[in-house]
PDB file of C-alpha atoms in Angstrom:
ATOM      1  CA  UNK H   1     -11.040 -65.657  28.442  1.00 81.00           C
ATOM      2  CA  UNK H   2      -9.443 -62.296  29.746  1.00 86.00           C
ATOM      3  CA  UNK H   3     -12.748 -60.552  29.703  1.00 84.00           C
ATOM      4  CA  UNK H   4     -15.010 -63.156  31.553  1.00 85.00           C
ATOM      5  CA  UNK H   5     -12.359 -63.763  33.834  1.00 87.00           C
ATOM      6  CA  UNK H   6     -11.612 -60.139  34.801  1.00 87.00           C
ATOM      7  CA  UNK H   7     -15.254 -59.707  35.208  1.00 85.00           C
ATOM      8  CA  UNK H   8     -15.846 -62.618  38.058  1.00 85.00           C
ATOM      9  CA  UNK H   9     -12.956 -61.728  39.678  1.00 87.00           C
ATOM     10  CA  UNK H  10     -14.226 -57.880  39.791  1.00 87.00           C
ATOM     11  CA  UNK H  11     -17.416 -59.458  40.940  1.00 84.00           C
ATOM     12  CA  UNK H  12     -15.958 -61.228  43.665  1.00 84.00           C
ATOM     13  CA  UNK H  13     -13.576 -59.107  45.059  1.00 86.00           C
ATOM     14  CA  UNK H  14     -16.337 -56.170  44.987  1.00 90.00           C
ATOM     15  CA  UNK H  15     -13.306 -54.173  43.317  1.00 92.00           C
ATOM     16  CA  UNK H  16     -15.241 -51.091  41.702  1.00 92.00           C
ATOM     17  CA  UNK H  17     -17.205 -51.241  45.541  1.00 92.00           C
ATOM     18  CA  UNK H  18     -14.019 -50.997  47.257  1.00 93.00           C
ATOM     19  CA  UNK H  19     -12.932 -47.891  45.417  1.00 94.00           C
ATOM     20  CA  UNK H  20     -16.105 -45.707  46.092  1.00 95.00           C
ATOM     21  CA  UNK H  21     -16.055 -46.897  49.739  1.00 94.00           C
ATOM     22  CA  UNK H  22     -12.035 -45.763  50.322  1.00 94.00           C
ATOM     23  CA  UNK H  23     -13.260 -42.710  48.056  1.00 95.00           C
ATOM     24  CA  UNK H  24     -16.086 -41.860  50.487  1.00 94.00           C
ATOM     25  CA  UNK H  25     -14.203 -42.403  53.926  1.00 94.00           C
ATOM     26  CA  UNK H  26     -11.555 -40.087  52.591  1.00 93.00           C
ATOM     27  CA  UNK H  27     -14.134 -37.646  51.302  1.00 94.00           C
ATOM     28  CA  UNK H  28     -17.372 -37.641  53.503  1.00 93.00           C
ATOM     29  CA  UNK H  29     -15.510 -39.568  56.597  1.00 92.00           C
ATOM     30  CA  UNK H  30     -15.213 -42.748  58.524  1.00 91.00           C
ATOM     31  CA  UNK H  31     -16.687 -44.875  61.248  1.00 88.00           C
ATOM     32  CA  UNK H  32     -15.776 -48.260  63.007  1.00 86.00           C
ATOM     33  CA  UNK H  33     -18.532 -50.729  63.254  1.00 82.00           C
ATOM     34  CA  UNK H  34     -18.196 -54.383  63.603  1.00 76.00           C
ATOM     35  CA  UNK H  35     -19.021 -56.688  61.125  1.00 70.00           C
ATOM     36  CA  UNK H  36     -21.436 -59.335  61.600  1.00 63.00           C
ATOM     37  CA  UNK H  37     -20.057 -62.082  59.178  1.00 65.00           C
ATOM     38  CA  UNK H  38     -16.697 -62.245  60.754  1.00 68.00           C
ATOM     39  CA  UNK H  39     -16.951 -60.568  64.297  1.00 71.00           C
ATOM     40  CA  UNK H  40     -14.351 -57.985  63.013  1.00 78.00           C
ATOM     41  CA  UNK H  41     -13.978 -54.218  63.536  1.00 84.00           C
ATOM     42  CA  UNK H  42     -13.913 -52.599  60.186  1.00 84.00           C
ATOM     43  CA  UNK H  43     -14.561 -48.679  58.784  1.00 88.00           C
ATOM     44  CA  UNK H  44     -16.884 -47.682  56.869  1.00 89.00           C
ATOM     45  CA  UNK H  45     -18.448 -43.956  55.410  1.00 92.00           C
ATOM     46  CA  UNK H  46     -20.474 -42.911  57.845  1.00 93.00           C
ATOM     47  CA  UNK H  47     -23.466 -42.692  55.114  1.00 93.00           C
ATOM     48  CA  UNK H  48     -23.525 -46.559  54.920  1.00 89.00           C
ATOM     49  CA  UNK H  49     -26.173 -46.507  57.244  1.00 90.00           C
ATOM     50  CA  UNK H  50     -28.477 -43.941  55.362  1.00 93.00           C
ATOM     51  CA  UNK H  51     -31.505 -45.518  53.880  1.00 93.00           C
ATOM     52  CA  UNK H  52     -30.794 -44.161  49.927  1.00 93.00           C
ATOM     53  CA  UNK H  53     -27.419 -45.634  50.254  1.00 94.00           C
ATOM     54  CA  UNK H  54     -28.059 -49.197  51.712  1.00 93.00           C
ATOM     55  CA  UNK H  55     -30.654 -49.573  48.713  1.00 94.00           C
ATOM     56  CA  UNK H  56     -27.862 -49.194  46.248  1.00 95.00           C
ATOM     57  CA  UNK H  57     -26.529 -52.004  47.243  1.00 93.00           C
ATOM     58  CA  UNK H  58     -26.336 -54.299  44.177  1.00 92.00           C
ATOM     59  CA  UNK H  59     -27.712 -58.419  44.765  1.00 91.00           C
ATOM     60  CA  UNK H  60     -25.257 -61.351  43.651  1.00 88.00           C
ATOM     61  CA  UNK H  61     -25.239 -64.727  44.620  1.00 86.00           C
ATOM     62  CA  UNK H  62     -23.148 -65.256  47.790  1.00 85.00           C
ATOM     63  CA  UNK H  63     -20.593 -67.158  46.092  1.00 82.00           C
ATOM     64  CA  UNK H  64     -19.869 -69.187  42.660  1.00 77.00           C
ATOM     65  CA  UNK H  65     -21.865 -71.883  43.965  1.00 84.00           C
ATOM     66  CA  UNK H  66     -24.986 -70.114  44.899  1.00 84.00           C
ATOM     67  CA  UNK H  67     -25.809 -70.257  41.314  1.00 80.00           C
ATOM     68  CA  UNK H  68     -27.071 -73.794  41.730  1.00 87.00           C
ATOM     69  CA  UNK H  69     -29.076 -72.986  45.686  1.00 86.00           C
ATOM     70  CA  UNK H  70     -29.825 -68.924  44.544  1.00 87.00           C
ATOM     71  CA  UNK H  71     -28.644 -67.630  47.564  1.00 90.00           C
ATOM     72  CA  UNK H  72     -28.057 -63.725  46.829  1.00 91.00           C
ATOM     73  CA  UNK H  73     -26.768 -61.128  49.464  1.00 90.00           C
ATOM     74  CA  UNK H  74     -26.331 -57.162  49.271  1.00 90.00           C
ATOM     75  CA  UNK H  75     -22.780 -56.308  48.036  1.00 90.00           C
ATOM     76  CA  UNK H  76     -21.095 -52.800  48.464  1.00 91.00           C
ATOM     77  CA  UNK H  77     -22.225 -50.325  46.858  1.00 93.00           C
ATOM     78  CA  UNK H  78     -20.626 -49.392  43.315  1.00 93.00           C
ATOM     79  CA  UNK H  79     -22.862 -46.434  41.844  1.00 93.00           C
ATOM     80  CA  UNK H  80     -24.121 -43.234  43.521  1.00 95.00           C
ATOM     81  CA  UNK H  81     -26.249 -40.731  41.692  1.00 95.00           C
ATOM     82  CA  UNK H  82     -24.872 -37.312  42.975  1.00 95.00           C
ATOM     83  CA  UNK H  83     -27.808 -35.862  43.932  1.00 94.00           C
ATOM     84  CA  UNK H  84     -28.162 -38.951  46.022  1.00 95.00           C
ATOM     85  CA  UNK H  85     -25.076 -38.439  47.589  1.00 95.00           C
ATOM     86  CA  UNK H  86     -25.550 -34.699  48.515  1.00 94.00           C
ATOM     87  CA  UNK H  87     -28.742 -35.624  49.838  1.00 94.00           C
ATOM     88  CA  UNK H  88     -27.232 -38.157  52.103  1.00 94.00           C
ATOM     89  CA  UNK H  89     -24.349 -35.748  53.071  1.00 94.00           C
ATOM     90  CA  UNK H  90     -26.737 -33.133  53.915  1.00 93.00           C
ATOM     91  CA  UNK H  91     -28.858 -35.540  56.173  1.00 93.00           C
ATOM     92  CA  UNK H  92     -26.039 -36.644  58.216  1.00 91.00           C
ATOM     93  CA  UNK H  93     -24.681 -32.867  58.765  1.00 90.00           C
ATOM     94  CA  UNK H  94     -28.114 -32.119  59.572  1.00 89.00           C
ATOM     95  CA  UNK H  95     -28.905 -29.372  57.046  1.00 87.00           C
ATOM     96  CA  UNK H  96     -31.648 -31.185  54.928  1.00 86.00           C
ATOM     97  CA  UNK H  97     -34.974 -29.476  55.820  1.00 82.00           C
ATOM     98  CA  UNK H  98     -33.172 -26.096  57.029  1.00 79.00           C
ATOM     99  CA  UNK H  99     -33.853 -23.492  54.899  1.00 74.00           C
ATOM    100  CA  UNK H 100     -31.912 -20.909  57.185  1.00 77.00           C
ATOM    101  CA  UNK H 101     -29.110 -21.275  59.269  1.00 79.00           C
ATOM    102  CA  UNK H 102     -26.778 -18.651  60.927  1.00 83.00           C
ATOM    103  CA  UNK H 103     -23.081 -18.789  60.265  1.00 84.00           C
ATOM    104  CA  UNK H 104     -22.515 -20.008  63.189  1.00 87.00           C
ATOM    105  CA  UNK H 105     -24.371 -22.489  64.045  1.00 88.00           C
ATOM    106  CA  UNK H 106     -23.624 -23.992  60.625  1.00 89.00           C
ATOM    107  CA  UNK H 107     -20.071 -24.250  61.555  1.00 89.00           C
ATOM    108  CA  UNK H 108     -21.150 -26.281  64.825  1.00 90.00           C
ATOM    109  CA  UNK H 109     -22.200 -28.772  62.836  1.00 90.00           C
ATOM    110  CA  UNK H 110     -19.962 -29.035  60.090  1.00 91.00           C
ATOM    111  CA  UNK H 111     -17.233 -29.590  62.694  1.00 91.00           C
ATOM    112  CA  UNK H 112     -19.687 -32.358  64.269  1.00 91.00           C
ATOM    113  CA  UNK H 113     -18.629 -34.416  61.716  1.00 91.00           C
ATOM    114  CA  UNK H 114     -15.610 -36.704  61.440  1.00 91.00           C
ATOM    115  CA  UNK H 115     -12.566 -35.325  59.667  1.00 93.00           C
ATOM    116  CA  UNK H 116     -12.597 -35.645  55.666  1.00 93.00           C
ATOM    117  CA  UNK H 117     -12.028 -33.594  52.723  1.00 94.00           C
ATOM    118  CA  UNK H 118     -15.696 -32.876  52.362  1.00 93.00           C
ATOM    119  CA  UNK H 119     -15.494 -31.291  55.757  1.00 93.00           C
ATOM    120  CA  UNK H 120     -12.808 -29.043  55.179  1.00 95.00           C
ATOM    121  CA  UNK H 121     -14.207 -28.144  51.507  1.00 94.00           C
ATOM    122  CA  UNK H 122     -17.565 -26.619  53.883  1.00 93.00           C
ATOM    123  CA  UNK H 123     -15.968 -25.272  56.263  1.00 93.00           C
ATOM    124  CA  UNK H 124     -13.313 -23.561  53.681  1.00 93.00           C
ATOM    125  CA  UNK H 125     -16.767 -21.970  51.902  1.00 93.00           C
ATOM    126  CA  UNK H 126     -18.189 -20.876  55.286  1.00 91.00           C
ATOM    127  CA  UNK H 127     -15.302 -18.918  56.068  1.00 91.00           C
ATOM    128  CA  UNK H 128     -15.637 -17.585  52.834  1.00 91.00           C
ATOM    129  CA  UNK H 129     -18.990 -16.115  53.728  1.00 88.00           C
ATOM    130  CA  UNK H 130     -21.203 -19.207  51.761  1.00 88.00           C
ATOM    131  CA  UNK H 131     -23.797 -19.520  54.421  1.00 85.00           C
ATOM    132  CA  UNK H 132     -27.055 -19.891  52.574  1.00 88.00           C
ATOM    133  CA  UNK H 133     -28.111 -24.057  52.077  1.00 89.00           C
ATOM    134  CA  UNK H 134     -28.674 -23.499  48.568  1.00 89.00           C
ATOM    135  CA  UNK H 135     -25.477 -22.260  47.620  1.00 91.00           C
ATOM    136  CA  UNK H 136     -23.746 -24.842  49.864  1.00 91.00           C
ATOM    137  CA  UNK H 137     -25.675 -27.685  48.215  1.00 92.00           C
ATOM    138  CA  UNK H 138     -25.085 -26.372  44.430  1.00 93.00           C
ATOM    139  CA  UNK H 139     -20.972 -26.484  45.717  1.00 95.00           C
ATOM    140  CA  UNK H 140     -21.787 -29.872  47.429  1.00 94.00           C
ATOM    141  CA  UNK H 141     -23.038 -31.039  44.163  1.00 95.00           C
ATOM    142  CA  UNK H 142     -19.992 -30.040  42.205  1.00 96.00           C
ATOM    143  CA  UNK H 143     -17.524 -31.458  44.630  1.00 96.00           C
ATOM    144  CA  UNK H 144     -19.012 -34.862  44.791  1.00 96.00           C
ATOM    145  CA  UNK H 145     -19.722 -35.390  41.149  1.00 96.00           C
ATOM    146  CA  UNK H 146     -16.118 -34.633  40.730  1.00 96.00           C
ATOM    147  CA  UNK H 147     -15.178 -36.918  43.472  1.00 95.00           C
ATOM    148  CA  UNK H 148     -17.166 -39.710  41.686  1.00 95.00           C
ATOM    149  CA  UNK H 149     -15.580 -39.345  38.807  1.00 96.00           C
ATOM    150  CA  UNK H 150     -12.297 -39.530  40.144  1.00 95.00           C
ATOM    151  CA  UNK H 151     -13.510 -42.733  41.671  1.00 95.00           C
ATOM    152  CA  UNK H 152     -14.578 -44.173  38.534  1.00 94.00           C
ATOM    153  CA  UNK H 153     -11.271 -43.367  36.610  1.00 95.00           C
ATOM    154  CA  UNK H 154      -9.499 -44.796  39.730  1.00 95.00           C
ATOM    155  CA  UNK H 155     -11.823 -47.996  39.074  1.00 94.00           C
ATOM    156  CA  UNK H 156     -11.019 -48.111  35.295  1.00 92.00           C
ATOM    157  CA  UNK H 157      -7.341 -47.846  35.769  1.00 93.00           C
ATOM    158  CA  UNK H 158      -7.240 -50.280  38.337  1.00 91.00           C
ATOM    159  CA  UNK H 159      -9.008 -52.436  36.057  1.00 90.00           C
ATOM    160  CA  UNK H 160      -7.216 -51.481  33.122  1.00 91.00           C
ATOM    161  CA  UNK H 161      -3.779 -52.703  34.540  1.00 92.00           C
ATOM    162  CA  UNK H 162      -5.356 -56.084  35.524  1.00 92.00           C
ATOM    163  CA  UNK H 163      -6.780 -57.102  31.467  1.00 91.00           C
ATOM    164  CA  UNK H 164      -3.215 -55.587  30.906  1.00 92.00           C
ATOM    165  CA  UNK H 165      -1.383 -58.294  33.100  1.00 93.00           C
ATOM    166  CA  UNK H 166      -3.792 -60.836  32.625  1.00 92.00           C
ATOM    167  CA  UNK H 167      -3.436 -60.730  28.721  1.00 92.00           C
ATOM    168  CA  UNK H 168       0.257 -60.672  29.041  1.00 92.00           C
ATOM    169  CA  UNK H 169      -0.105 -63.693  30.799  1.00 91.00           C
ATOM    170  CA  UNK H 170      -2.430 -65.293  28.893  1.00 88.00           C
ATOM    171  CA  UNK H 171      -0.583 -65.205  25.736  1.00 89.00           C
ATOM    172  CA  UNK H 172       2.203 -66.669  27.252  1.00 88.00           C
ATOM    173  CA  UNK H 173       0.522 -69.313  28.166  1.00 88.00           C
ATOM    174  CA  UNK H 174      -0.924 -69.692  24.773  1.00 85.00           C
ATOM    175  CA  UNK H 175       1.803 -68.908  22.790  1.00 84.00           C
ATOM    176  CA  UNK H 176      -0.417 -67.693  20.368  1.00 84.00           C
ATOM    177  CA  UNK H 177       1.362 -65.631  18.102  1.00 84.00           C
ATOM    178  CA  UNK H 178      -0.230 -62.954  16.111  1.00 85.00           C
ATOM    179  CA  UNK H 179       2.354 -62.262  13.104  1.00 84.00           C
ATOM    180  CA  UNK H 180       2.207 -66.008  12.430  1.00 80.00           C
ATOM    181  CA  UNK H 181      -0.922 -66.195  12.442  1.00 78.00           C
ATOM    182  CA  UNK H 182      -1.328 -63.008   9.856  1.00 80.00           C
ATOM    183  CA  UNK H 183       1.604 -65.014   7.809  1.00 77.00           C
ATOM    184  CA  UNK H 184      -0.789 -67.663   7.682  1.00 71.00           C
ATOM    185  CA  UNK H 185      -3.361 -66.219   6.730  1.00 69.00           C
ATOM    186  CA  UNK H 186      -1.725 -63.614   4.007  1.00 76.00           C
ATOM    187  CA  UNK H 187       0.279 -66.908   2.303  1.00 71.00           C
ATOM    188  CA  UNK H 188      -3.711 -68.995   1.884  1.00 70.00           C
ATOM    189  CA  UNK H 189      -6.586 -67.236   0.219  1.00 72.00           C
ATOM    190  CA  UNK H 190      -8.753 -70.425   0.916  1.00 71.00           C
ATOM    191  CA  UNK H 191      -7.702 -69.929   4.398  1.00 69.00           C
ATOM    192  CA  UNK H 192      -8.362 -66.424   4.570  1.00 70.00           C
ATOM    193  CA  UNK H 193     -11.628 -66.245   3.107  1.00 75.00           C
ATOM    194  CA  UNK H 194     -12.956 -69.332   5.565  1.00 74.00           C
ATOM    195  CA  UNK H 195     -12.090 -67.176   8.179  1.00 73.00           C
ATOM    196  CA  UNK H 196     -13.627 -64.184   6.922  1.00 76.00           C
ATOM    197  CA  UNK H 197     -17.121 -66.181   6.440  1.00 77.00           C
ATOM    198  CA  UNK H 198     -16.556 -66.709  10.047  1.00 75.00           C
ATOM    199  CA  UNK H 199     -16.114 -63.625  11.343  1.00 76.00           C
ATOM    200  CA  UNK H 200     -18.842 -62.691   9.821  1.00 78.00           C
ATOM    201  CA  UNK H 201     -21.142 -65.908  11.636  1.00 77.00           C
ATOM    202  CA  UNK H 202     -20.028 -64.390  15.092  1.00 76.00           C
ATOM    203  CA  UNK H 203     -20.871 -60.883  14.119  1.00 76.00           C
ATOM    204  CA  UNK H 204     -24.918 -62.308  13.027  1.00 78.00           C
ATOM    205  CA  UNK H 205     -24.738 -64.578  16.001  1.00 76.00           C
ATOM    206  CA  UNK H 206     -23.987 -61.147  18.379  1.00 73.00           C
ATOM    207  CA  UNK H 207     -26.499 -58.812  16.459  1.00 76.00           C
ATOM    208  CA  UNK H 208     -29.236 -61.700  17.136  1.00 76.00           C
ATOM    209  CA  UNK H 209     -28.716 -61.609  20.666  1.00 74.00           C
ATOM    210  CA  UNK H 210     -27.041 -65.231  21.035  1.00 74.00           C
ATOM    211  CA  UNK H 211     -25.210 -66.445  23.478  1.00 69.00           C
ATOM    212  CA  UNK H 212     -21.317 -67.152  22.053  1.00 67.00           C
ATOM    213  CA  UNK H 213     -19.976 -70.220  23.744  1.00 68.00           C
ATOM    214  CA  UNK H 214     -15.906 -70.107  23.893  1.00 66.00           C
ATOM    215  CA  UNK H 215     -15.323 -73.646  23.292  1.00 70.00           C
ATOM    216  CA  UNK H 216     -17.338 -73.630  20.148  1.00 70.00           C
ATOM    217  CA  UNK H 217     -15.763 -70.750  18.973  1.00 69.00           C
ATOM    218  CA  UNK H 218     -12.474 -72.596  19.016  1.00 68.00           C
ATOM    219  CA  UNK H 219     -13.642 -75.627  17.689  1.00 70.00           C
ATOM    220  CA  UNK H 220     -14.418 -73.898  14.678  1.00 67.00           C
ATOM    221  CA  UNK H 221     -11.032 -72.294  14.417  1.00 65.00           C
ATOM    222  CA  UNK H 222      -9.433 -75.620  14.434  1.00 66.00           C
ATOM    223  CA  UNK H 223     -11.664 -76.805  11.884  1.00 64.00           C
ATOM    224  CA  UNK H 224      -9.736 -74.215   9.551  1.00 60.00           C
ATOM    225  CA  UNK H 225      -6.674 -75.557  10.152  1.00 56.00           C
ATOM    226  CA  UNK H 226      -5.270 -71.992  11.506  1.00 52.00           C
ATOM    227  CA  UNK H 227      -1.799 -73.248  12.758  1.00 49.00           C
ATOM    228  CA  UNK H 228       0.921 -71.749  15.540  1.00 50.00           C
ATOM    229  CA  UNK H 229      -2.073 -71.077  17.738  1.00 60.00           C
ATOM    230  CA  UNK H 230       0.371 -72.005  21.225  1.00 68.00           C
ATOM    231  CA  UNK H 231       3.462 -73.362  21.952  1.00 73.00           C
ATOM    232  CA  UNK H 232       3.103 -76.961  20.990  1.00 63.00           C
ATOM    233  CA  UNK H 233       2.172 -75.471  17.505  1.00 61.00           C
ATOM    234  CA  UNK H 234       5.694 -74.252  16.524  1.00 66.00           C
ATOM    235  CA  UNK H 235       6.594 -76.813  13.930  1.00 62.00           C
ATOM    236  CA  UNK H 236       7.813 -75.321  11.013  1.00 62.00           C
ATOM    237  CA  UNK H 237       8.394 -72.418  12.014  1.00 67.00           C
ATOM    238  CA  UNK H 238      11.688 -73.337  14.292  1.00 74.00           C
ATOM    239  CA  UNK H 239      15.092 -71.984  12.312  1.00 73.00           C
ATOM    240  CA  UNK H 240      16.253 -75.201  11.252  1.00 73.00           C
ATOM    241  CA  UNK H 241      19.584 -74.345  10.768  1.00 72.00           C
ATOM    242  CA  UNK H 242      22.219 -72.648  13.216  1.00 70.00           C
ATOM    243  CA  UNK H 243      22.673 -69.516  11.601  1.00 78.00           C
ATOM    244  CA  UNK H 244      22.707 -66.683  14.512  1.00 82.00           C
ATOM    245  CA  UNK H 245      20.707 -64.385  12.178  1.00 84.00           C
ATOM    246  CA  UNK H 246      17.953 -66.538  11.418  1.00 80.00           C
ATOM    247  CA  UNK H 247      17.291 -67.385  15.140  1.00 82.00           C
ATOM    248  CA  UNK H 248      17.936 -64.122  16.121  1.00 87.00           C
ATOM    249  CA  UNK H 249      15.121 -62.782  13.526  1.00 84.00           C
ATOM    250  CA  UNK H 250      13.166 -65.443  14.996  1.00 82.00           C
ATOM    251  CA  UNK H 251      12.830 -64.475  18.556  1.00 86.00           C
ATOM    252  CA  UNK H 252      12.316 -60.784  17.369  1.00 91.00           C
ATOM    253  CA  UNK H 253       9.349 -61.556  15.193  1.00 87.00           C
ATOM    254  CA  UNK H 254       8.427 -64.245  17.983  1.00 87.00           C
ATOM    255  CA  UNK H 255       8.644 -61.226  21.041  1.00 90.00           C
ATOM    256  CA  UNK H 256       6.575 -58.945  18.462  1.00 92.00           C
ATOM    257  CA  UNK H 257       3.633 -61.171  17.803  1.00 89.00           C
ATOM    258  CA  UNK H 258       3.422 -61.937  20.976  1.00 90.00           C
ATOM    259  CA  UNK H 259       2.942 -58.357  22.289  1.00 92.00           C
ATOM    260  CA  UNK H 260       0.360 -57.657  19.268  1.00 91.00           C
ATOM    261  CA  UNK H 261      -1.350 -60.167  20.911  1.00 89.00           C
ATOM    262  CA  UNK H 262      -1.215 -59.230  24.006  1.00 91.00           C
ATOM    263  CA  UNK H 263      -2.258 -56.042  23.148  1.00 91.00           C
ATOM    264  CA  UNK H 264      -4.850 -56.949  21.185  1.00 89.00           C
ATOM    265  CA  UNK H 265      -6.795 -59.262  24.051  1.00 89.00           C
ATOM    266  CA  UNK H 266      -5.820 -56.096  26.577  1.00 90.00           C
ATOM    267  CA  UNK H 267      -8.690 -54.469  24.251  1.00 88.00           C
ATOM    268  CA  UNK H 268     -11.429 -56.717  25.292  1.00 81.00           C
ATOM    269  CA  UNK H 269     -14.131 -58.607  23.677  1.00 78.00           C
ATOM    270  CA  UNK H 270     -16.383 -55.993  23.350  1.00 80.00           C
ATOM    271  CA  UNK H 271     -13.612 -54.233  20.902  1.00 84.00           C
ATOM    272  CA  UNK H 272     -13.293 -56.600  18.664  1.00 82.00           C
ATOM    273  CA  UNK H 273     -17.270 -57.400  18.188  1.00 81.00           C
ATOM    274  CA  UNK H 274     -17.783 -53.505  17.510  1.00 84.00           C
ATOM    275  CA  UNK H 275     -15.138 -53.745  14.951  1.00 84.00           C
ATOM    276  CA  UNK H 276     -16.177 -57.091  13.532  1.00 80.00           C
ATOM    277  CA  UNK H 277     -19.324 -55.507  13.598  1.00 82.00           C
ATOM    278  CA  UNK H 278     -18.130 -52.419  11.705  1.00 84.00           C
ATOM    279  CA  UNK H 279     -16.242 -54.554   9.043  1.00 80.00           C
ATOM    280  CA  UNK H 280     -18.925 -57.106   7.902  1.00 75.00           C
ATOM    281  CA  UNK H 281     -22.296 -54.350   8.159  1.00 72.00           C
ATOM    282  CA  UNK H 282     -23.632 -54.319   4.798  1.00 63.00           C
ATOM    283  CA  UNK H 283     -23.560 -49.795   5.932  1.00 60.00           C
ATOM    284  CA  UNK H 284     -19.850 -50.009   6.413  1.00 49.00           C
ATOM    285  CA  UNK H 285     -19.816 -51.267   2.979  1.00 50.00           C
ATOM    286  CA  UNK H 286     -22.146 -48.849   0.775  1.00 52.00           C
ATOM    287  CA  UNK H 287     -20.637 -46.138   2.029  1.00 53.00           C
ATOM    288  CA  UNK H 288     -16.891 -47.629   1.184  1.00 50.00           C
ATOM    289  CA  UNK H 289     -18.058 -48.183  -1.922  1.00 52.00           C
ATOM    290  CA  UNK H 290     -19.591 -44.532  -2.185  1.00 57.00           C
ATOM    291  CA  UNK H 291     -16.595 -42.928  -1.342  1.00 56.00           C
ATOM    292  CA  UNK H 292     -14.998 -44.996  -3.841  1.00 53.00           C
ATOM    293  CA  UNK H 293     -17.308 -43.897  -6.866  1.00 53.00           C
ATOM    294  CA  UNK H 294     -17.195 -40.221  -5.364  1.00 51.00           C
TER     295      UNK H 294
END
């Protein structure tokens, strides 16, 4: 639930586009230009334009119900090789077929350009006596690639506090409570080893490519009887006297197995497939039992 719902809502807020494009503006600079879906003045980088950039653009459907019409617009960019994005630097600075250039001359046109960091960063190496293209375009090259990294890690922290949040939230919800449900599972073998043949279903039904549909997932979890799976669950394991110590153990134990579960979702559901994957491969296995014998 966390995962497919952090991905539409990345999707529809353009989130990891958003970060290059503030990444870009502050690095390469900014222009006003109006848009045409709303009228509005907005600011962009003023590579948007550039051919190699616009064809970046990644193609969605215009909105959750465009899936049944297939109506599909451009969407802002999210990925730029670096070499694409030197190129495009160097086109709008005017360098790009300029083999020679005197110093200054070079500096003319550096400071033609709106202000940014990637300004600056040239005209810092001009002054430093970097005046030959190639030179400038092997700096160029490390400067962005580290500036699109930074953007990425921006992206995946961003990111990575949302699933954080959202799983917080969603086990709340649930109530689903992870040291009950290991109680559960440790105090009935049957139990145990249902869920185990289980696991091991998904793991075949990944490897062959199929399509795992949520709902069927947890019909087959109920069909196992696995109890305290949310709130409304919780019979039994109440205190059922008033003894502070009891309750008070309780809520601990409660407040714990909620926040293993939280954490756990937080890891995503490609986590726990690699691992389910890693658990129930016949490899896994041979070489346990290798290491066992050796």
């Amino acid at each position: 639930i966390v995962s497919w719902i952090t991905k539409m809502i990345i999707d529809m807020k353009e989130t990891r586009g958003m970060v290059l494009e503030d990444y870009l503006k502050k690095t390469v600079g900014k222009k006003t230009i109006e848009d045409l879906k709303t009228g509005q003045k907005k600011e962009v980088n003023i590579l948007a334009d550039l051919h190699q950039i616009q064809s970046l653009q990644p193609i969605r459907f215009k909105s959750p119900l465009s899936v049944f019409s297939a109506v599909t617009v451009p969407k802002m960019v999210e990925k730029i090789p670096v070499a694409t994005l030197v190129d495009a630097f160097f086109d709008v600075t005017g360098l790009t077929g300029r083999p020679e250039v005197d110093a200054t001359e070079l500096q003319n046109m550096i400071n033609a350009l709106p202000e940014s960091e990637g300004k600056q960063a040239m005209l810092k190496w001009i002054n430093q006596g970097v005046t030959n293209i190639n030179t400038l375009r092997t700096r160029a090259n490390a400067y962005f690639s580290g500036i699109l990294d930074q953007a990425s890690a921006k992206f995946k922290a961003n990111a990575r506090s949302f699933v954080i949040m959202l799983s917080i939230a969603t086990t709340l919800i649930l109530g689903t409570d992870s040291i009950q449900l290991a109680k559960d599972l440790w105090n009935n073998a049957e139990l145990r080893a249902l869920t185990a043949g289980q696991a091991s279903v998904l793991v075949q039904q990944v490897e062959a490519g199929q399509t795992l549909d949520l709902n069927t997932i947890i019909s087959e979890l109920n069909k196992l009887s696995i109890v305290k799976f949310g709130w409304w669950q919780m019979a039994g394991a109440i205190p059922t006297d008033s003894n502070v110590l009891d309750w008070l153990g309780f809520v601990l134990l409660k407040v714990l197995g909620l926040g293993l579960t939280a954490t756990a979702v937080s890891q995503g559901s490609s986590f726990w497939y690699d691992l389910l994957k890693k658990l129930t491969s016949p490899s896994s296995k041979s070489s346990s039992s290798d290491d066992t014998k050796g």
